[in-house]
């Protein structure tokens, strides 16, 4: 595979969620005792691991398609690819957003790419994708076309 990237949630976010889970487990322990508190702590810890896997966004480019999680598009339908600075990304996420665009963004990632589509049958004008390796993704998409 020419390009792969996984956008995982940062540790500070996972720590925040875990502290929320700990406060819930503490409440269960206070109300129901040691066994229930321990069980809730173990279940919530497993849930945190599952949530991390669920929230992780995976981007991959093959010789024929671009995959972003379950969404995919044929490389032939990809037009211009623009690397976005954090400022441009902030604007296009908000004020300059097109409601018909496909968004594969994560709030903790400030950079990304705007992938314009050349498919007359698809009303989606572009894909907005968070990426830490924006330049490499752009280069790979141009090479694969």
Protein backbone atom coordinates (compact mmCIF):
# COMPACT_ATOMS: atom_id res chain seq x y z
CA UNK A 1 0.00 0.00 0.00
CA UNK A 2 1.55 3.32 -1.05
CA UNK A 3 0.15 5.36 1.86
CA UNK A 4 -1.38 4.60 5.24
CA UNK A 5 -2.07 6.79 8.24
CA UNK A 6 -3.99 6.37 11.47
CA UNK A 7 -5.29 9.48 13.23
CA UNK A 8 -5.59 8.35 16.84
CA UNK A 9 -7.04 10.41 19.69
CA UNK A 10 -4.37 12.19 21.73
CA UNK A 11 -3.43 11.01 25.20
CA UNK A 12 -4.87 14.13 26.87
CA UNK A 13 -8.29 13.34 25.41
CA UNK A 14 -8.13 9.70 26.46
CA UNK A 15 -6.99 10.78 29.93
CA UNK A 16 -9.93 13.18 30.22
CA UNK A 17 -12.41 10.47 29.22
CA UNK A 18 -10.76 8.01 31.62
CA UNK A 19 -11.10 10.47 34.51
CA UNK A 20 -14.80 10.81 33.66
CA UNK A 21 -15.06 7.02 33.72
CA UNK A 22 -13.16 6.90 37.03
CA UNK A 23 -15.61 9.34 38.61
CA UNK A 24 -18.46 7.08 37.51
CA UNK A 25 -16.71 3.98 38.90
CA UNK A 26 -16.10 5.86 42.16
CA UNK A 27 -19.81 6.67 42.36
CA UNK A 28 -20.69 3.01 41.82
CA UNK A 29 -18.18 1.97 44.48
CA UNK A 30 -19.61 4.47 46.99
CA UNK A 31 -23.18 3.35 46.36
CA UNK A 32 -22.76 -0.41 45.89
CA UNK A 33 -19.47 -1.52 47.42
CA UNK A 34 -16.09 -2.91 46.40
CA UNK A 35 -17.16 -5.65 43.99
CA UNK A 36 -19.50 -3.45 41.95
CA UNK A 37 -16.93 -0.64 41.91
CA UNK A 38 -14.18 -2.97 40.66
CA UNK A 39 -16.42 -4.50 38.00
CA UNK A 40 -17.50 -1.06 36.76
CA UNK A 41 -13.85 0.08 36.68
CA UNK A 42 -12.82 -2.94 34.60
CA UNK A 43 -15.77 -2.57 32.22
CA UNK A 44 -15.16 1.13 31.74
CA UNK A 45 -11.45 0.53 31.14
CA UNK A 46 -12.33 -1.99 28.42
CA UNK A 47 -14.82 0.53 27.00
CA UNK A 48 -12.07 3.15 26.83
CA UNK A 49 -9.86 0.83 24.78
CA UNK A 50 -12.78 0.06 22.47
CA UNK A 51 -13.59 3.78 22.09
CA UNK A 52 -9.99 4.53 21.14
CA UNK A 53 -10.16 1.98 18.35
CA UNK A 54 -13.56 3.25 17.25
CA UNK A 55 -12.48 6.91 17.11
CA UNK A 56 -9.22 6.19 15.24
CA UNK A 57 -9.50 7.31 11.61
CA UNK A 58 -7.60 5.25 9.07
CA UNK A 59 -6.51 6.70 5.73
CA UNK A 60 -5.02 4.53 3.01
CA UNK A 61 -4.26 4.92 -0.67
CA UNK A 62 -3.95 1.93 -2.98
CA UNK A 63 -3.15 1.93 -6.67
CA UNK A 64 -6.86 2.33 -7.47
CA UNK A 65 -8.66 3.87 -4.48
CA UNK A 66 -8.51 6.27 -1.57
CA UNK A 67 -9.97 4.81 1.64
CA UNK A 68 -10.94 6.84 4.69
CA UNK A 69 -12.42 4.45 7.22
CA UNK A 70 -15.34 2.85 5.33
CA UNK A 71 -15.61 5.58 2.67
CA UNK A 72 -13.69 5.07 -0.55
CA UNK A 73 -13.36 6.70 -3.95
CA UNK A 74 -11.66 5.70 -7.17
CA UNK A 75 -8.42 7.59 -7.79
CA UNK A 76 -9.68 8.61 -11.25
CA UNK A 77 -12.36 10.84 -9.69
CA UNK A 78 -9.87 12.84 -7.63
CA UNK A 79 -9.11 16.32 -8.94
CA UNK A 80 -7.02 18.92 -7.16
CA UNK A 81 -5.54 18.13 -3.75
CA UNK A 82 -4.80 21.14 -1.55
CA UNK A 83 -2.73 20.94 1.62
CA UNK A 84 -4.40 23.12 4.26
CA UNK A 85 -2.62 25.13 6.91
CA UNK A 86 -4.23 25.15 10.37
CA UNK A 87 -5.78 28.55 9.59
CA UNK A 88 -7.26 27.42 6.26
CA UNK A 89 -8.45 24.19 7.88
CA UNK A 90 -10.21 26.15 10.63
CA UNK A 91 -11.99 28.35 8.08
CA UNK A 92 -13.08 25.53 5.80
CA UNK A 93 -14.37 23.53 8.78
CA UNK A 94 -16.57 26.43 9.81
CA UNK A 95 -17.38 29.63 7.95
CA UNK A 96 -16.34 28.49 4.46
CA UNK A 97 -17.76 24.97 4.71
CA UNK A 98 -19.90 23.49 1.96
CA UNK A 99 -22.80 21.47 3.42
CA UNK A 100 -22.51 18.93 0.60
CA UNK A 101 -18.84 18.16 1.34
CA UNK A 102 -17.67 14.88 2.85
CA UNK A 103 -15.93 15.55 6.17
CA UNK A 104 -13.42 13.13 7.64
CA UNK A 105 -12.07 15.41 10.33
CA UNK A 106 -10.92 15.08 13.90
CA UNK A 107 -11.10 18.16 16.12
CA UNK A 108 -7.71 17.50 17.68
CA UNK A 109 -5.92 17.53 14.32
CA UNK A 110 -5.39 21.05 12.96
CA UNK A 111 -4.00 20.27 9.50
CA UNK A 112 -5.35 18.33 6.57
CA UNK A 113 -6.16 18.23 2.87
CA UNK A 114 -9.03 19.32 0.66
CA UNK A 115 -9.58 16.78 -2.11
CA UNK A 116 -11.70 18.14 -4.98
CA UNK A 117 -13.75 15.54 -6.86
CA UNK A 118 -14.25 15.26 -10.64
CA UNK A 119 -17.31 13.00 -10.66
CA UNK A 120 -20.31 14.50 -12.47
CA UNK A 121 -22.65 11.94 -10.86
CA UNK A 122 -21.57 12.78 -7.31
CA UNK A 123 -22.96 15.99 -5.74
CA UNK A 124 -20.09 16.03 -3.22
CA UNK A 125 -17.75 18.87 -4.23
CA UNK A 126 -14.78 17.85 -2.08
CA UNK A 127 -13.54 15.70 0.76
CA UNK A 128 -12.05 17.48 3.77
CA UNK A 129 -9.66 15.12 5.53
CA UNK A 130 -7.63 15.62 8.70
CA UNK A 131 -4.07 14.39 8.26
CA UNK A 132 -0.72 14.72 9.97
CA UNK A 133 1.02 13.70 6.74
CA UNK A 134 -0.77 16.10 4.38
CA UNK A 135 2.12 16.61 1.96
CA UNK A 136 2.80 12.88 1.72
CA UNK A 137 -0.90 12.16 1.12
CA UNK A 138 -1.04 14.78 -1.65
CA UNK A 139 2.12 13.44 -3.27
CA UNK A 140 0.82 9.86 -3.14
CA UNK A 141 -2.53 10.81 -4.68
CA UNK A 142 -0.79 12.61 -7.56
CA UNK A 143 1.57 9.67 -8.15
CA UNK A 144 -1.28 7.12 -8.17
CA UNK A 145 -3.25 9.07 -10.79
